[in-house]
Tab-separated table of C-alpha atoms and ligand atoms in Angstrom:
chain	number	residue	atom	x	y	z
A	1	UNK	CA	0.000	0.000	0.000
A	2	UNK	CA	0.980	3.583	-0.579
A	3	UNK	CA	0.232	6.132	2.024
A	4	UNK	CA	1.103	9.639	1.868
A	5	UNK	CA	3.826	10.948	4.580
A	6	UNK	CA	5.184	13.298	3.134
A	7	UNK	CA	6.351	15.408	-0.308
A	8	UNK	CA	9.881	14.721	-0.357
A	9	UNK	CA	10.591	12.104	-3.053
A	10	UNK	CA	7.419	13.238	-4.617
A	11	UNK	CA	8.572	13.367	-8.548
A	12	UNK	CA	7.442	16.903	-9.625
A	13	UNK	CA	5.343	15.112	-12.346
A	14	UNK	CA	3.925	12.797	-9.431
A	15	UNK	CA	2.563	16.653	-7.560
A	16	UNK	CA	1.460	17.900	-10.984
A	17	UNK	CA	-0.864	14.585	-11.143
A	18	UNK	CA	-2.442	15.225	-7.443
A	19	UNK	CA	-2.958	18.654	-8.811
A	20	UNK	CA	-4.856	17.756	-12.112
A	21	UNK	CA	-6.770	15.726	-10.104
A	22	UNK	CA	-8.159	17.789	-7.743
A	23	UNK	CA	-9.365	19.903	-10.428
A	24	UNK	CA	-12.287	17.732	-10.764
A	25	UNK	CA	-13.142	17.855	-7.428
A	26	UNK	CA	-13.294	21.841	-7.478
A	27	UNK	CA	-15.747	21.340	-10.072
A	28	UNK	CA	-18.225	18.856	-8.269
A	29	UNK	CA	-17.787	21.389	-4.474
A	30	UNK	CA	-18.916	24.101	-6.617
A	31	UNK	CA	-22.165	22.484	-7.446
A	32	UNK	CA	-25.420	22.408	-5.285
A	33	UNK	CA	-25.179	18.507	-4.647
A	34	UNK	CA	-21.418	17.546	-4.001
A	35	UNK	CA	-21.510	14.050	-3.910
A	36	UNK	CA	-20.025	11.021	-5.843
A	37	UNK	CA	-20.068	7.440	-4.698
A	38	UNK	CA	-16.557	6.548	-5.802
A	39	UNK	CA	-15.198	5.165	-1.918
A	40	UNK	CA	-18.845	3.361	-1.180
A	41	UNK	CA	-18.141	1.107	1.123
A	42	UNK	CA	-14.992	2.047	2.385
A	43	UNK	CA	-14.432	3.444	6.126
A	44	UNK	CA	-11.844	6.209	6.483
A	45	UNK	CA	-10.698	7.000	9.885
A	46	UNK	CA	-9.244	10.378	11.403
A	47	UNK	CA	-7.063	10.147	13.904
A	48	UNK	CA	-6.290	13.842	15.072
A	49	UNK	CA	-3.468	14.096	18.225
A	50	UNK	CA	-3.540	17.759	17.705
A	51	UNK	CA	-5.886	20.377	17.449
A	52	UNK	CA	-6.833	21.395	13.903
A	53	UNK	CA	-9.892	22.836	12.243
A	54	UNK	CA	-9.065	23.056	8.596
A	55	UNK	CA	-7.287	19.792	8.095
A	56	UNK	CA	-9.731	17.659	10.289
A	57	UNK	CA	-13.043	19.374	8.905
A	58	UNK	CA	-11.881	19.060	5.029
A	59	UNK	CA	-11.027	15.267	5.643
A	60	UNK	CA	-13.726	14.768	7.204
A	61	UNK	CA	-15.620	16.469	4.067
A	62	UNK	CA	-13.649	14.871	1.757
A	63	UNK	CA	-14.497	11.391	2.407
A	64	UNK	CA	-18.068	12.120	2.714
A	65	UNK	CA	-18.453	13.591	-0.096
A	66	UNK	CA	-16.646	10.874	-1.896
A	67	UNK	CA	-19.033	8.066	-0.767
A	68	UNK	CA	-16.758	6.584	2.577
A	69	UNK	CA	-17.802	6.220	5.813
A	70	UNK	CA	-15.635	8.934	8.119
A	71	UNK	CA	-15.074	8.204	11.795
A	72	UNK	CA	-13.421	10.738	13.750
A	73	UNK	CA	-11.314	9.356	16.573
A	74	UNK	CA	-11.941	11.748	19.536
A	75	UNK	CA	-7.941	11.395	21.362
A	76	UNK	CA	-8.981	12.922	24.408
A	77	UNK	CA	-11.738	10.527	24.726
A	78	UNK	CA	-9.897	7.888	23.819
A	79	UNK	CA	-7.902	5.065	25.645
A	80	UNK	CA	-4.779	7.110	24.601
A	81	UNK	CA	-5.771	8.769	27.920
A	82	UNK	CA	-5.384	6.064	29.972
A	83	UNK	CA	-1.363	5.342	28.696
A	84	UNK	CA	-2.294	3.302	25.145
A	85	UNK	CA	0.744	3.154	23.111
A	86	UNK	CA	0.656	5.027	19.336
A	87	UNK	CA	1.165	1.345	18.244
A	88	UNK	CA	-0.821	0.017	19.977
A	89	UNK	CA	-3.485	2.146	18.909
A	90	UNK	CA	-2.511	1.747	15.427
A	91	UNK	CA	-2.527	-1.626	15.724
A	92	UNK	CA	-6.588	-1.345	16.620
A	93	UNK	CA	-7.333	0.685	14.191
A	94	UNK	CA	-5.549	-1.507	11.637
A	95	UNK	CA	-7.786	-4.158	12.878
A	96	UNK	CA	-11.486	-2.680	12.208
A	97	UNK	CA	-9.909	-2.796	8.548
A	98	UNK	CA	-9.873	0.748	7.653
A	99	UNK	CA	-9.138	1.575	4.151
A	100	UNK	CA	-7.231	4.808	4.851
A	101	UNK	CA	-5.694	6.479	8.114
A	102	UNK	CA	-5.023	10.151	8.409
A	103	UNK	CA	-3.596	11.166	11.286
A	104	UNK	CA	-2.145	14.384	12.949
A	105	UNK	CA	0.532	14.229	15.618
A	106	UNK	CA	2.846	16.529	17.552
A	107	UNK	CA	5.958	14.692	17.112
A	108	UNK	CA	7.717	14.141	13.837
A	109	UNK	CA	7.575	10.337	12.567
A	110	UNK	CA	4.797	9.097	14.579
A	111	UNK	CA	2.742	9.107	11.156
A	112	UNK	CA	5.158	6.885	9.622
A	113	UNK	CA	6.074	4.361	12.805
A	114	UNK	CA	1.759	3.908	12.365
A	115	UNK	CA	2.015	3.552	8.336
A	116	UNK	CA	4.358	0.790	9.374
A	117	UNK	CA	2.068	-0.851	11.740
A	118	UNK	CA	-1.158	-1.006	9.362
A	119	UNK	CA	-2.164	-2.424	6.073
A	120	UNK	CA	-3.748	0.754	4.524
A	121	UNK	CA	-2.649	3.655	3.065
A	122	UNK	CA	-1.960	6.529	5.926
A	123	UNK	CA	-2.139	9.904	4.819
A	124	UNK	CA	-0.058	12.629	7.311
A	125	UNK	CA	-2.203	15.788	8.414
A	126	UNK	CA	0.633	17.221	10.267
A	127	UNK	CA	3.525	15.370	12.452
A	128	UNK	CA	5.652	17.961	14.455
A	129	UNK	CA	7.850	20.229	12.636
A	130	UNK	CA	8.337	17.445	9.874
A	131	UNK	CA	5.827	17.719	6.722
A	132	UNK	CA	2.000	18.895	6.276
A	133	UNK	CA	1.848	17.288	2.927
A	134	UNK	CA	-2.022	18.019	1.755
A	135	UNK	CA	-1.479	21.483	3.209
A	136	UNK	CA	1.401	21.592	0.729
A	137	UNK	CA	-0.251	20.577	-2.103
A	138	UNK	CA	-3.365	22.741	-1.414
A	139	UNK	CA	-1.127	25.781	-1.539
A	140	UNK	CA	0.203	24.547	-4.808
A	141	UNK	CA	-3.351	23.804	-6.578
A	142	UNK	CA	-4.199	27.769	-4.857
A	143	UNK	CA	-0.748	29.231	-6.313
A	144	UNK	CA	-1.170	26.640	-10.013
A	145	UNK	CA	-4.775	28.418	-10.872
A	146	UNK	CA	-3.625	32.014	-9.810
A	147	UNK	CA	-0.565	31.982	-11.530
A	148	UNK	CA	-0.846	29.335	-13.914
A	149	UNK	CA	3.090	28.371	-13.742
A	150	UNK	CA	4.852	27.491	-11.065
A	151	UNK	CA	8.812	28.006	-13.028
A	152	UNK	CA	10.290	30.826	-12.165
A	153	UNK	CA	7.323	32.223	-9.954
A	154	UNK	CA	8.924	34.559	-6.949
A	155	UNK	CA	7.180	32.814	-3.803
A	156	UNK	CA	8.208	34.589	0.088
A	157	UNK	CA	7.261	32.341	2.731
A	158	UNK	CA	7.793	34.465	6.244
A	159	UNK	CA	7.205	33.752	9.767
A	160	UNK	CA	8.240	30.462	11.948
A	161	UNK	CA	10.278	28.483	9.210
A	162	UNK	CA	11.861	26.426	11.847
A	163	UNK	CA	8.626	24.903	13.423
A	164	UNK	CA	6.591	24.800	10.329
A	165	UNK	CA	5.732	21.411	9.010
A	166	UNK	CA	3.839	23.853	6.054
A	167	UNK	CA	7.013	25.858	5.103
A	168	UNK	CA	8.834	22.254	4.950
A	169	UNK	CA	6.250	20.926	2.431
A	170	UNK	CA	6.045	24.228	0.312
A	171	UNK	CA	9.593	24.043	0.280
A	172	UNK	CA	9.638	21.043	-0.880
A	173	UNK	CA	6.884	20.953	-3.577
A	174	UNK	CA	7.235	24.716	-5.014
A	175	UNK	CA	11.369	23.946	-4.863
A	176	UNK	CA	10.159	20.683	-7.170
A	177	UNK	CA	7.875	22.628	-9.134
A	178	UNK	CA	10.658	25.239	-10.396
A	179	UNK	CA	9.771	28.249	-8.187
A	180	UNK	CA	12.569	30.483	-7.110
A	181	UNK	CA	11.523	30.115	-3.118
A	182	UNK	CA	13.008	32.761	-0.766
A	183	UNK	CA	11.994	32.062	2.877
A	184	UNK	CA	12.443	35.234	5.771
A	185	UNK	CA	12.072	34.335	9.316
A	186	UNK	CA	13.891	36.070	12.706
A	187	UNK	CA	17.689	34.554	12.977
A	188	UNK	CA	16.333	32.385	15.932
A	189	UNK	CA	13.825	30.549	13.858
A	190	UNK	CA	15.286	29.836	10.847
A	191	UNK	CA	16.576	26.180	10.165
A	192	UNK	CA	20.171	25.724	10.436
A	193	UNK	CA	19.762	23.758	7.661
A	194	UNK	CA	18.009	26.293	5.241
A	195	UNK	CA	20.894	25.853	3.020
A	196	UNK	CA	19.969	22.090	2.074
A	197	UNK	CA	16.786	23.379	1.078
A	198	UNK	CA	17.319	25.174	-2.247
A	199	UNK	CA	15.885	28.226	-1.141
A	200	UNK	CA	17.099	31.758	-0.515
A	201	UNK	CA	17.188	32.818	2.981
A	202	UNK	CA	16.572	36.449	4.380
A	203	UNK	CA	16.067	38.297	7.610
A	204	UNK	CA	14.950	41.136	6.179
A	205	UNK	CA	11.769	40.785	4.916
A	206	UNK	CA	11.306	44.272	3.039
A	207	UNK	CA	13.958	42.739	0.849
A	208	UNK	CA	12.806	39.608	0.269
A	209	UNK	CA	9.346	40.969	-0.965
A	210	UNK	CA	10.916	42.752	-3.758
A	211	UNK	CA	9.462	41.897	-6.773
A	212	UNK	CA	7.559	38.424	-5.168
A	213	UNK	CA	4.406	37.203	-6.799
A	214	UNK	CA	3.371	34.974	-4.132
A	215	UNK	CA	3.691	36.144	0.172
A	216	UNK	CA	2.447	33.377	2.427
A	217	UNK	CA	2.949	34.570	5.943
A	218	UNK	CA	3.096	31.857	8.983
A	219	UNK	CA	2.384	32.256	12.523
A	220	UNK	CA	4.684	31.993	15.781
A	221	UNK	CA	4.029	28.169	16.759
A	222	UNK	CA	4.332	29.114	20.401
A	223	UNK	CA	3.309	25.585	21.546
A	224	UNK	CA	6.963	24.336	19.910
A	225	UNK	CA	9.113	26.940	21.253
A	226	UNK	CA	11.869	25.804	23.187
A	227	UNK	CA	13.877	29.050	24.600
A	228	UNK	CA	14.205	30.570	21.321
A	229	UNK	CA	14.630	34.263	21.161
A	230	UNK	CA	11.872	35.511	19.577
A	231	UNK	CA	10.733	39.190	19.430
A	232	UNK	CA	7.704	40.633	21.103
A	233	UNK	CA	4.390	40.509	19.219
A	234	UNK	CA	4.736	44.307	18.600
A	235	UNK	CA	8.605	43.855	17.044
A	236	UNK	CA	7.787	41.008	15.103
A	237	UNK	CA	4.720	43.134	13.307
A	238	UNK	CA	7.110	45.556	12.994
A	239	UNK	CA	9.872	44.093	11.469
A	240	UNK	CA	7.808	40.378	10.192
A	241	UNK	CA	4.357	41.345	9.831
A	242	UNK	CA	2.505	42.184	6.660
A	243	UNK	CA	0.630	45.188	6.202
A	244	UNK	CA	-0.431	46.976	2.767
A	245	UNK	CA	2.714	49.511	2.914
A	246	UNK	CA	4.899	46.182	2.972
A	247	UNK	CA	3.006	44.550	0.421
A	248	UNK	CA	3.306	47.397	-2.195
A	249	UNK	CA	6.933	46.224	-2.422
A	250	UNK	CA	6.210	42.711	-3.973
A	251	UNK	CA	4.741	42.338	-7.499
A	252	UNK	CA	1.080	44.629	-8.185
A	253	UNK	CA	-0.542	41.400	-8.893
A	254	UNK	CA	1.685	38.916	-6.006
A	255	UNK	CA	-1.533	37.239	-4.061
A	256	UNK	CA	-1.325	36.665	0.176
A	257	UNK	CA	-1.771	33.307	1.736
A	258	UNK	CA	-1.612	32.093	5.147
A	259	UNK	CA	-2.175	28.527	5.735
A	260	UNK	CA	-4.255	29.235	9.238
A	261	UNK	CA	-4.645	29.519	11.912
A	262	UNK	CA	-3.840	33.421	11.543
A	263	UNK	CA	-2.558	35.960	14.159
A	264	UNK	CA	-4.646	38.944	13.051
A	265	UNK	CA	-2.433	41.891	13.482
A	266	UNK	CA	0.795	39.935	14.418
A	267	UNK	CA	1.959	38.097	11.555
A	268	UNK	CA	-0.506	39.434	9.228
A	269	UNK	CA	-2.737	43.083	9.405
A	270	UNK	CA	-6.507	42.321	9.022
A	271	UNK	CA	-6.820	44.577	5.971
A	272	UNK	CA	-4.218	42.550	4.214
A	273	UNK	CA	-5.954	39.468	5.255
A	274	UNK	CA	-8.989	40.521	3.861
A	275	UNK	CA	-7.716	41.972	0.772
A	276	UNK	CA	-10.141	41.459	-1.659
A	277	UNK	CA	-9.007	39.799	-4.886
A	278	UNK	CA	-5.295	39.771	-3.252
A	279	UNK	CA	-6.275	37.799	-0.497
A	280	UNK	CA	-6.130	33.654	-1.304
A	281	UNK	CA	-6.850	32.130	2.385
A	282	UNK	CA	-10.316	31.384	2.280
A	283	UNK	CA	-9.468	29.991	-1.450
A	284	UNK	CA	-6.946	27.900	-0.146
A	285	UNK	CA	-9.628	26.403	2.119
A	286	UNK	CA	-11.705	25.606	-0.332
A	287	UNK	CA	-8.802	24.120	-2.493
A	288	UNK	CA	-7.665	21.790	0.429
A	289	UNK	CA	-11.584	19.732	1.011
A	290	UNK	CA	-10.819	19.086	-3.459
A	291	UNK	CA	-7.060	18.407	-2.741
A	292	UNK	CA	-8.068	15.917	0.176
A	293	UNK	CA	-10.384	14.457	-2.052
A	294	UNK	CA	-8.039	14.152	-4.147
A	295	UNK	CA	-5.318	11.944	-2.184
A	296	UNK	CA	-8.108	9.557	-0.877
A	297	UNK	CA	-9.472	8.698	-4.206
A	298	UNK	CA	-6.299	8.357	-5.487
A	299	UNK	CA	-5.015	6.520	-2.546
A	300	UNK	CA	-7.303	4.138	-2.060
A	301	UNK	CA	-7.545	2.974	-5.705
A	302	UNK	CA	-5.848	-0.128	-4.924
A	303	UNK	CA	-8.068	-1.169	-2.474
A	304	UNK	CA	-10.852	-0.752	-4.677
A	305	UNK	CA	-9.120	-2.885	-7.225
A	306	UNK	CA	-8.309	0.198	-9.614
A	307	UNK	CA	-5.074	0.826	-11.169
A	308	UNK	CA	-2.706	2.028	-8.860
A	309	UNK	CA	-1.238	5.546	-9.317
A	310	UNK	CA	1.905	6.412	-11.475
B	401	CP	N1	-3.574	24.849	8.076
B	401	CP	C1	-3.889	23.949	9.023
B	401	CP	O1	-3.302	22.865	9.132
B	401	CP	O2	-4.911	24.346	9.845
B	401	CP	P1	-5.520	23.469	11.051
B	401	CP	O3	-4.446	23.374	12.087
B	401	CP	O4	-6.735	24.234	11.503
B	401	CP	O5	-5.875	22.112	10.487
C-alpha cells in the first residue's frame, strides 16, 4: 500500500498529477449537490493528536463527499488517555480494517512508525515540525490556478520556518515545481539547515518581498518553542508582519496566503488578510476539502481494485 507521509521524493510530475486531479473535485464542491459514490463502502478514519480545524473538517468532508464512511477518533476521549501506546493504537485501528488512516501528531515520525504498523494507506495531516503534505499541495493547486506556472514564480514564505511542518512541504513541492523560493524568518527561527533546502534565505523581509508574486505569511508556533529568542508581538509586526505599505513592495498582482490559523495583526494586518481579490486564504480552504479528495481517491484505488497511481 501507498500512504502519503510526506512530499519529499514526490517526482514533480507525481505533484502535478495530485494537482490535475483535484481539479475535478473543485468542479463537483462548486455544485449544489457535491456528492459522488466513488469510496462506497470504504471506512476512512481520522485520527487527530492535535488540534486542527481546517485539516480535520476538510477530511472529514472529503471522504463524505466521496461516498466513505468517516469516523473521527476523539484522542482525548480515547484510551490514549489512559497510557495506550501510538502502536498500539494503530494496531486497533488496523484491525477494524480501515481503508485509509489520516492522522495528525505533535511529534515528527509518529505518522510513519503507524504507516508501518497497518495495512492501509496513511495519509499525514501534520507530524511535528516534519511535513503537512495536503497542506502543501493545497497551496500549490491555490498558487497553479492564480498563476498558472509554477517556473520561475517569486514565492516569500515568512514567519516560523523552523517549526513549520507547512514551510517544509512548500519548500519542498514549489522547490520541485521550479519556483525560485526565498523564505524570511527572525535569525532564531530559521533552520540551520536552510541551506539544504534550495531556497534563498533572508532576515529582512522588506527585501525579500521585492518583486515576489506569491507572500504566504506563517504564525509563531508558540506551543513548539523551546527558549528561542523571539521578538515581542509588537517587534515582530514591525519588522515580520505584513501590512499593505509592505506589500506594495512585492509584485502589483503577487496574491497573500496564510495557511491558518492566523494571528490577526501579528503576523498578518486584518486589511491585508482581507484583501479582496489579493487575499487567497479562504481559497486555499476551499482548495484543500478538493485536494483531500483528491489523495483519498487516489489513494485508495488499490483497495478498490483500480489501477494504482503512477
Ligand atoms: N492549516 C492547518 O493545518 O490548519 P488546522 O491546524 O486548523 O488544520
Amino acid at each position: 500500500h501507498r500512504g502519503l507521509l510526506g512530499l519529499a521524493g514526490l517526482a514533480p510530475h507525481e505533484i502535478l498529477f495530485l494537482l490535475d486531479e483535484a481539479e475535478q473535485w473543485v468542479e463537483l464542491n462548486r455544485q449544489p449537490t457535491k456528492r459522488v459514490d466513488h469510496l462506497r463502502g470504504l471506512t476512512i478514519i481520522n485520527a487527530f493528536y492535535e488540534n486542527s480545524t481546517r485539516t480535520l473538517l476538510s477530511f472529514e468532508i472529503a471522504g463524505k463527499r466521496l461516498g466513505a464512511d468517516v469516523v473521527n477518533m476523539s484522542v482525548g476521549q480515547s484510551s490514549v488517555k489512559k497510557g495506550e501506546t501510538l502502536i498500539d493504537t494503530a494496531m486497533t485501528l488496523n484491525a477494524m480494517r480501515a481503508d485509509a488512516i489520516v492522522i495528525r501528531h505533535a511529534s515528527s515520525g509518529a505518522v510513519r512508525l503507524i504507516a508501518e504498523k497497518v495495512d492501509c494507506p496513511v495519509l499525514n495531516a501534520g507530524d511535528g515540525q516534519h511535513e503537512h503534505p495536503t497542506q502543501g499541495l493545497l497551496d500549490a493547486l491555490t498558487i497553479k490556478r492564480a498563476k498558472g506556472e509554477f517556473v520561475g514564480l517569486k514565492v516569500v514564505i515568512c514567519g516560523d520556518i523552523l517549526h513549520s511542518r507547512v514551510a517544509r512541504s512548500n519548500i519542498l513541492a514549489l522547490t520541485a515545481l521550479g519556483a525560485d523560493v526565498r523564505v524570511c524568518a527572525p535569525p532564531a527561527l530559521m533552520p540551520a539547515d536552510i541551506e539544504r533546502m534550495r531556497v534563498t534565505p533572508y532576515h529582512d523581509f522588506d527585501a525579500a518581498l521585492k518583486d515576489a508574486d506569491v507572500v504566504m505569511m506563517l504564525r509563531l508556533q508558540n506551543e513548539r518553542m523551546t527558549g528561542q529568542f523571539i521578538p515581542s508581538p509588537r517587534e515582530y509586526r514591525h519588522l515580520y508582519g505584513l501590512s499593505v505599505d509592505r506589500l506594495a513592495r512585492a509584485a502589483g498582482d503577487a496574491i497573500v496566503m496564510h495557511p491558518g490559523p492566523m494571528n490577526r495583526g501579528v503576523e498578518i494586518d486584518s486589511n491585508v488578510a482581507d484583501l479582496p481579490g489579493r487575499s487567497l486564504i479562504t481559497t486555499q480552504v476551499e482548495m484543500g476539502v478538493a485536494m483531500r479528495m483528491a489523495c483519498l481517491e487516489v489513494l485508495t484505488r488499490k483497495a478498490r481494485k483500480l489501477e494504482g497511481w503512477q
